[in-house]
PDB file of C-alpha atoms in Angstrom:
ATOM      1  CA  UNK Y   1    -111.364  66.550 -95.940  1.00 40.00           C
ATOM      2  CA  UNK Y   2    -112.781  63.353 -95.523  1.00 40.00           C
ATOM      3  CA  UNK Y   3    -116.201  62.372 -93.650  1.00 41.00           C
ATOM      4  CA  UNK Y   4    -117.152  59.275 -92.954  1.00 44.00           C
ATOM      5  CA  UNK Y   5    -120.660  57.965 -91.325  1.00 43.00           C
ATOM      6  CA  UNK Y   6    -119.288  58.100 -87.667  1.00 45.00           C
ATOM      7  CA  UNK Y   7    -118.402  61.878 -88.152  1.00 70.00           C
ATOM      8  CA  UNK Y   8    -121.683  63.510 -88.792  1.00 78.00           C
ATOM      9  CA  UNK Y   9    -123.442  64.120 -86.027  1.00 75.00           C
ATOM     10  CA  UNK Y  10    -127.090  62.920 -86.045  1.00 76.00           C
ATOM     11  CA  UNK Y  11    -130.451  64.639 -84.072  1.00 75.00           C
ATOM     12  CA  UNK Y  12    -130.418  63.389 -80.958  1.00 74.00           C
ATOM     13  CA  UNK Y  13    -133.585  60.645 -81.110  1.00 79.00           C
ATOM     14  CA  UNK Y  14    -135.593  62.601 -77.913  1.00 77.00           C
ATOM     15  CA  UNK Y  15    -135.546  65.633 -80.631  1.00 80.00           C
ATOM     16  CA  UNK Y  16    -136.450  64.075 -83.546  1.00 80.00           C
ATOM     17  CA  UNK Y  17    -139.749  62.302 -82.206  1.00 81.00           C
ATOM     18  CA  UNK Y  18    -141.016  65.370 -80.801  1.00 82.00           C
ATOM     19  CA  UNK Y  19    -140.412  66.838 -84.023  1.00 83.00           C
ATOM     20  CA  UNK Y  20    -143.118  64.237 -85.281  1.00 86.00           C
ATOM     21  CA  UNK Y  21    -145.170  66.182 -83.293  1.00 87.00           C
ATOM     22  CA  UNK Y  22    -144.200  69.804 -83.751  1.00 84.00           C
ATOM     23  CA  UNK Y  23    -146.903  71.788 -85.873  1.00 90.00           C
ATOM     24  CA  UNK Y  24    -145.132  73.158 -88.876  1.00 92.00           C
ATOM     25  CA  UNK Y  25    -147.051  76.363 -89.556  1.00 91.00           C
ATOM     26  CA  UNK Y  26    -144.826  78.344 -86.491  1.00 89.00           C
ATOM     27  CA  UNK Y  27    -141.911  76.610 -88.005  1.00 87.00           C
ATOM     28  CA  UNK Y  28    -142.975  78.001 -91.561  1.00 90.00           C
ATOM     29  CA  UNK Y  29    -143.448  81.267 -90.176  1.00 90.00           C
ATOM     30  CA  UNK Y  30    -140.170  81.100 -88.429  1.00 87.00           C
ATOM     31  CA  UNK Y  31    -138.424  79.580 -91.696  1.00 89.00           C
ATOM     32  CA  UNK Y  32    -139.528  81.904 -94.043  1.00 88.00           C
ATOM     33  CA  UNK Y  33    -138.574  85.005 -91.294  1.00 87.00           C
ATOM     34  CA  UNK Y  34    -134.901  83.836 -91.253  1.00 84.00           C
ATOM     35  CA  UNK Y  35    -135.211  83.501 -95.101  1.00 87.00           C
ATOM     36  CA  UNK Y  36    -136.295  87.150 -95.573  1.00 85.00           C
ATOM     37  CA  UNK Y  37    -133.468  88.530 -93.101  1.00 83.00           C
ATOM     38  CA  UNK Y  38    -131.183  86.606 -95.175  1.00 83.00           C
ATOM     39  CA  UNK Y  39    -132.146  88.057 -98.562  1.00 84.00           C
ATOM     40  CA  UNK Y  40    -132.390  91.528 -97.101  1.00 83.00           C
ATOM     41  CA  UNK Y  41    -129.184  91.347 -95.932  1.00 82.00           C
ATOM     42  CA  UNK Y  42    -127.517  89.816 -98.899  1.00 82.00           C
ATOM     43  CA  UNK Y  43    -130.129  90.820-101.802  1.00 79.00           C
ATOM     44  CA  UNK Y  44    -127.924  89.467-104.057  1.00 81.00           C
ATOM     45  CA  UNK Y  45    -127.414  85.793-102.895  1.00 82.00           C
ATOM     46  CA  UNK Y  46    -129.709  84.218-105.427  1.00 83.00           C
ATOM     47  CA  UNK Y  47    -128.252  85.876-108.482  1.00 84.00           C
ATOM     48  CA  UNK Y  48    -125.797  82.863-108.885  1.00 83.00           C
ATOM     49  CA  UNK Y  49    -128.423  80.554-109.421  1.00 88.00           C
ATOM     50  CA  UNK Y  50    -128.818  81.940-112.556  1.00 88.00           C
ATOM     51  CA  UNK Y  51    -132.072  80.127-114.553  1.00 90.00           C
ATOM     52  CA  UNK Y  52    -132.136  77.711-111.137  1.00 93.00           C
ATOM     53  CA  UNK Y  53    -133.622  80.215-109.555  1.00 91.00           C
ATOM     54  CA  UNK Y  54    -136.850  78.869-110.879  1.00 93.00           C
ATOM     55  CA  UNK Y  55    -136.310  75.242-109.401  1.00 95.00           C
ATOM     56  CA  UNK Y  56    -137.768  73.683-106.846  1.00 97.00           C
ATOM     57  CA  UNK Y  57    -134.907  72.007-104.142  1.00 96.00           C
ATOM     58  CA  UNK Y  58    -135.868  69.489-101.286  1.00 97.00           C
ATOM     59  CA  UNK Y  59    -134.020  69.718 -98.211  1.00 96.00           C
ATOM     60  CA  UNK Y  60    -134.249  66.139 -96.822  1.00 96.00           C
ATOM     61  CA  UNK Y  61    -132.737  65.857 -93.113  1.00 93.00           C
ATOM     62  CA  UNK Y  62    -132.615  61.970 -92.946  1.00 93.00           C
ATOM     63  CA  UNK Y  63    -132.433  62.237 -89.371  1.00 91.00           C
ATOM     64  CA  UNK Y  64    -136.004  64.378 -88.682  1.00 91.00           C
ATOM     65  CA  UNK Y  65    -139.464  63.574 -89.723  1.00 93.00           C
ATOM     66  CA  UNK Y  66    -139.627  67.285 -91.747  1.00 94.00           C
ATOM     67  CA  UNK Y  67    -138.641  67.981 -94.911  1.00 95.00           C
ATOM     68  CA  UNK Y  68    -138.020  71.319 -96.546  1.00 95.00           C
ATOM     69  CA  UNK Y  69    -138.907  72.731-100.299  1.00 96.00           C
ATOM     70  CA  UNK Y  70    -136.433  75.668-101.135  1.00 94.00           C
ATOM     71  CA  UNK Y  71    -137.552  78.035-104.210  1.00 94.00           C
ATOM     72  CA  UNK Y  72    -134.801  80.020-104.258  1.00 91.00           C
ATOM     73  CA  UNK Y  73    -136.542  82.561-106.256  1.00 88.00           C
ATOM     74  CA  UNK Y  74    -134.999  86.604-106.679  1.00 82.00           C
ATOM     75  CA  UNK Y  75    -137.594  88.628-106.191  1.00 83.00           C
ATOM     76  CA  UNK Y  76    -140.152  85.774-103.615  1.00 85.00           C
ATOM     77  CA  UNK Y  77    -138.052  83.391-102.283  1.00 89.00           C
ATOM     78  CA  UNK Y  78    -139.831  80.458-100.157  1.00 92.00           C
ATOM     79  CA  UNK Y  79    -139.134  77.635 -97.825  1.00 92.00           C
ATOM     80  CA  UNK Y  80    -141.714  75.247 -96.760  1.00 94.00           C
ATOM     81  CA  UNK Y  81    -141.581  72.720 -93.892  1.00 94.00           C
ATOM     82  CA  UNK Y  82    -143.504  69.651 -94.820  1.00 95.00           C
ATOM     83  CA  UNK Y  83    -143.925  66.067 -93.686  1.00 94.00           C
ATOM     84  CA  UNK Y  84    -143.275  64.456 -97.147  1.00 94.00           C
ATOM     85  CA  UNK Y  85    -141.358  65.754 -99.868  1.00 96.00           C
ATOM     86  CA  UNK Y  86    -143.451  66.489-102.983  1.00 96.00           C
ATOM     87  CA  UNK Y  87    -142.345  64.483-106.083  1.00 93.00           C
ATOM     88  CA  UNK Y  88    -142.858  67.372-108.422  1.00 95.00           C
ATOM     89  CA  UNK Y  89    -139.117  68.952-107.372  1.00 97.00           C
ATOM     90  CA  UNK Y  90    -136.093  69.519-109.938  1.00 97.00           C
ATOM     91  CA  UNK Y  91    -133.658  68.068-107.497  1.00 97.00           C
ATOM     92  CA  UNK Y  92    -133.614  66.460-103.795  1.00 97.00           C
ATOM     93  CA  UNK Y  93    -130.548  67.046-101.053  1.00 96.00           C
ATOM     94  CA  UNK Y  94    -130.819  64.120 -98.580  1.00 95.00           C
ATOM     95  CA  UNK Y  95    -128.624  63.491 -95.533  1.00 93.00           C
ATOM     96  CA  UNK Y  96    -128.551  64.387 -91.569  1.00 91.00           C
ATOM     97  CA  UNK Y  97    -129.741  68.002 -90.582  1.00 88.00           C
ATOM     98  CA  UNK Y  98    -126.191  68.203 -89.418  1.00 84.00           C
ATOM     99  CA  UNK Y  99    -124.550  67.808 -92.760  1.00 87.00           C
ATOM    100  CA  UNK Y 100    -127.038  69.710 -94.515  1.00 88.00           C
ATOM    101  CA  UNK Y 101    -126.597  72.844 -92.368  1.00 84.00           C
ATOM    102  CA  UNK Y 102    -122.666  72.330 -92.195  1.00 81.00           C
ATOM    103  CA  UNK Y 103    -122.371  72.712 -96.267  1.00 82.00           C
ATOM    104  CA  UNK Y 104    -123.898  75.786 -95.971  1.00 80.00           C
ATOM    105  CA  UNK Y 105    -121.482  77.216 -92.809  1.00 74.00           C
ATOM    106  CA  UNK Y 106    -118.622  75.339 -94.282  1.00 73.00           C
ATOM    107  CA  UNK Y 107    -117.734  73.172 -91.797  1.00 75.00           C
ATOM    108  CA  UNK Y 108    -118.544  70.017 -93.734  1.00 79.00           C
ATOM    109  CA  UNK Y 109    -117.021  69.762 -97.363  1.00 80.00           C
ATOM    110  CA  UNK Y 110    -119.776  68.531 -99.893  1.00 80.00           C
ATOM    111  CA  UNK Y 111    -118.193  66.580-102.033  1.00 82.00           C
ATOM    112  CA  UNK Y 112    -116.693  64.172 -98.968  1.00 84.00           C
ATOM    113  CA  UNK Y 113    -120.064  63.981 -97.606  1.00 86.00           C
ATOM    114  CA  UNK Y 114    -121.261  63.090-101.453  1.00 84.00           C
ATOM    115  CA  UNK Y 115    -118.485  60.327-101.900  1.00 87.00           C
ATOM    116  CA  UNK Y 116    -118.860  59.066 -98.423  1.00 87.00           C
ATOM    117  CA  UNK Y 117    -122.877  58.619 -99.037  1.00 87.00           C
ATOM    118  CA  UNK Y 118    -123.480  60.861 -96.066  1.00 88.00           C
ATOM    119  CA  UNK Y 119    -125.745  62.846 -98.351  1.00 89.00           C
ATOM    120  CA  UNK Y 120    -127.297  61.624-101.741  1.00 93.00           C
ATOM    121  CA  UNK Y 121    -128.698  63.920-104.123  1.00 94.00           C
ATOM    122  CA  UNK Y 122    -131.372  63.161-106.953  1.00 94.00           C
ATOM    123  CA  UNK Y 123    -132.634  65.293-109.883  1.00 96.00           C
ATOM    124  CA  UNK Y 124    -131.455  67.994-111.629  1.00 96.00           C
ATOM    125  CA  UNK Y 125    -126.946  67.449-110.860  1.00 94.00           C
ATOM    126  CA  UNK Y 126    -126.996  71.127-112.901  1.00 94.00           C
ATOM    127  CA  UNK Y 127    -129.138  72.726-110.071  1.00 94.00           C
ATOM    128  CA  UNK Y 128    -127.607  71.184-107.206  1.00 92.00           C
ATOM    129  CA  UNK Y 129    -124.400  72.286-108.376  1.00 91.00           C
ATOM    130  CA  UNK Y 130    -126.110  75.495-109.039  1.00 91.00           C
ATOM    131  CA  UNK Y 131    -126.811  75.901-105.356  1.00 90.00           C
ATOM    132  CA  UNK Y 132    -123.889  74.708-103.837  1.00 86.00           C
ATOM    133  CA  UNK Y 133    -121.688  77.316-106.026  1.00 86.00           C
ATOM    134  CA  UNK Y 134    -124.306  80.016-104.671  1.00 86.00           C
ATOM    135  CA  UNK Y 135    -123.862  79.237-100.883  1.00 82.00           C
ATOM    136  CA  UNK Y 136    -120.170  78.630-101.172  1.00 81.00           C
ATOM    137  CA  UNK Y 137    -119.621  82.527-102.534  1.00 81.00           C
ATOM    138  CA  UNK Y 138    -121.726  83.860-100.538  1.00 79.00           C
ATOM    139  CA  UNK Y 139    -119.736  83.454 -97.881  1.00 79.00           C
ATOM    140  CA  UNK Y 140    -122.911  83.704 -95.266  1.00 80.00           C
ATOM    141  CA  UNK Y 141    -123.153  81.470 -92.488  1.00 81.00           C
ATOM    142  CA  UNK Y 142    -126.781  80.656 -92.546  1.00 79.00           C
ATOM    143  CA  UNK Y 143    -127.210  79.490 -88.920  1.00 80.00           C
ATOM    144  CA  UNK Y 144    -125.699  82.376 -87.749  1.00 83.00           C
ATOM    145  CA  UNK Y 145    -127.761  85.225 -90.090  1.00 82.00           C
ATOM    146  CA  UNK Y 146    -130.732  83.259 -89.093  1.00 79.00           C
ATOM    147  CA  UNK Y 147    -131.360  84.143 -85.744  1.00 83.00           C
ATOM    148  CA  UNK Y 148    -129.585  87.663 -85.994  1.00 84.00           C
ATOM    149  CA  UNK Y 149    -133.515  89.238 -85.801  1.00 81.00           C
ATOM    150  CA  UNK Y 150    -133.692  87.641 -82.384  1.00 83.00           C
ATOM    151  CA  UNK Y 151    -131.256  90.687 -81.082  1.00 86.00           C
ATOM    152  CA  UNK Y 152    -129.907  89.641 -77.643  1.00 89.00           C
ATOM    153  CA  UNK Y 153    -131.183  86.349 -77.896  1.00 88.00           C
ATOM    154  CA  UNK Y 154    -129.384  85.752 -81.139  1.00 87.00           C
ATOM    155  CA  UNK Y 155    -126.282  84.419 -79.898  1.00 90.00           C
ATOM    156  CA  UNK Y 156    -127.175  82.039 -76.921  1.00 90.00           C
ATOM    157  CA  UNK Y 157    -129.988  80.366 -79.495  1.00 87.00           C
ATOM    158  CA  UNK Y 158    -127.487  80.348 -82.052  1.00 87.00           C
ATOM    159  CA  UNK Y 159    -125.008  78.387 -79.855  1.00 87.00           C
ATOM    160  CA  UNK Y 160    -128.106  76.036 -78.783  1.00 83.00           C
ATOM    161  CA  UNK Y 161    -128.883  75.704 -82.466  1.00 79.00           C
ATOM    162  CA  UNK Y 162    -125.439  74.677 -83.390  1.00 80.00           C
ATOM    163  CA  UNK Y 163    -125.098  72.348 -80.032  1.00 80.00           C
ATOM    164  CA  UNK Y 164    -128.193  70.334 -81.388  1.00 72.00           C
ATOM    165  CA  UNK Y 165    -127.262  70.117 -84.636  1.00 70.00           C
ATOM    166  CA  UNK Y 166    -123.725  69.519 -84.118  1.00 67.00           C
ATOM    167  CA  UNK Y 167    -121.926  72.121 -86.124  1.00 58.00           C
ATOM    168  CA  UNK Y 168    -118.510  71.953 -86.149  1.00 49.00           C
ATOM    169  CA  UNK Y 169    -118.314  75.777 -86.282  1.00 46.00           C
ATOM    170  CA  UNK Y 170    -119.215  75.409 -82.068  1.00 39.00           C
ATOM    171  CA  UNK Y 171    -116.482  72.998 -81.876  1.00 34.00           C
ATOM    172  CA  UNK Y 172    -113.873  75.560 -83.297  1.00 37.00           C
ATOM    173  CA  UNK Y 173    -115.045  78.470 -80.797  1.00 39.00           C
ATOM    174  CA  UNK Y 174    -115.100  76.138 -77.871  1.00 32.00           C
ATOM    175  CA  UNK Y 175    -111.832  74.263 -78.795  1.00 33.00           C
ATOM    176  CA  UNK Y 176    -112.793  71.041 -78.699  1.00 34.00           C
ATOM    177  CA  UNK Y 177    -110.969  69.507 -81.852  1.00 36.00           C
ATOM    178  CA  UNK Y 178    -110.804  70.004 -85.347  1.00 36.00           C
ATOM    179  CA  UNK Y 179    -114.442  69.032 -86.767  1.00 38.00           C
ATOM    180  CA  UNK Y 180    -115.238  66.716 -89.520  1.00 37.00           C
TER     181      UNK Y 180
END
């Protein structure tokens, strides 16, 4: 599959500014919510990780002015919205929101976003590789299992969710081409 810049979708601008804005302690609580609905639901998805499970991971969305630390830990895991991205972490995952969340759901291939430059990584290669073998077999679509504790409002969110970010999963259920 290839990507190229003109096929990942970027936050719309009007979103991203008033994410400048946006206090991040409801979006912590709201983070680290879907995070624990995940885990209980799939208890096992860290085990992959293997000694990674102790690193530190920053989410970069290159198109938003919030950044997210992932400690993927078994027992505690965390995920922390912040401004800046601390330079203490073992390995950094740059590119739009888009791409990020479409590695995880599978409609964006990582290595063509990689060789394209859509995403750059930094750090610790072993851990990012780590992480990416981790999400790929656990099969879980993480946009989806996120909002699955909202109950009936799960699935119109999730298709507002997936609308702003531009998954290409929504493009495959509303048959509007074949995605990036």
């Amino acid at each position: 599959m290839s990507v190229s810049n003109s096929s990942v979708t970027r936050m719309p601008v009007p979103l991203a500014l008033a994410a400048r804005v946006l206090p991040l302690l409801p979006l912590q609580v709201l983070l680290n919510i879907c995070l624990g609905e995940i885990r209980s639901r799939h208890p096992r998805i860290f085990d992959r990780l293997g000694s990674h499970t102790s690193k530190r991971y920053g989410l970069d969305p290159t198109d938003l002015p919030i950044s997210f630390v992932l400690e993927p830990r078994r027992m505690n895991p965390r995920i922390t919205a912040v401004r800046n991205l601390p330079s203490n972490l073992d390995a950094r995952i740059a590119g739009p929101l888009s791409a990020l969340i479409g590695m995880t759901d599978g409609s964006y291939d990582g290595d063509a976003l990689f060789f394209s430059r859509d995403i750059h990584v930094d750090g610790d290669m072993e851990a990012v590789v780590a992480l990416r073998n981790a999400i790929d077999d656990s099969r879980v679509d993480f946009l989806s299992e996120s909002v699955v504790w909202l109950g009936p409002l799960a699935a119109p969110i999730e298709r507002l969710l997936r609308s702003i970010v531009g998954s290409s999963s929504l493009r495959h259920e509303m048959g509007a081409g074949s995605g990036g």
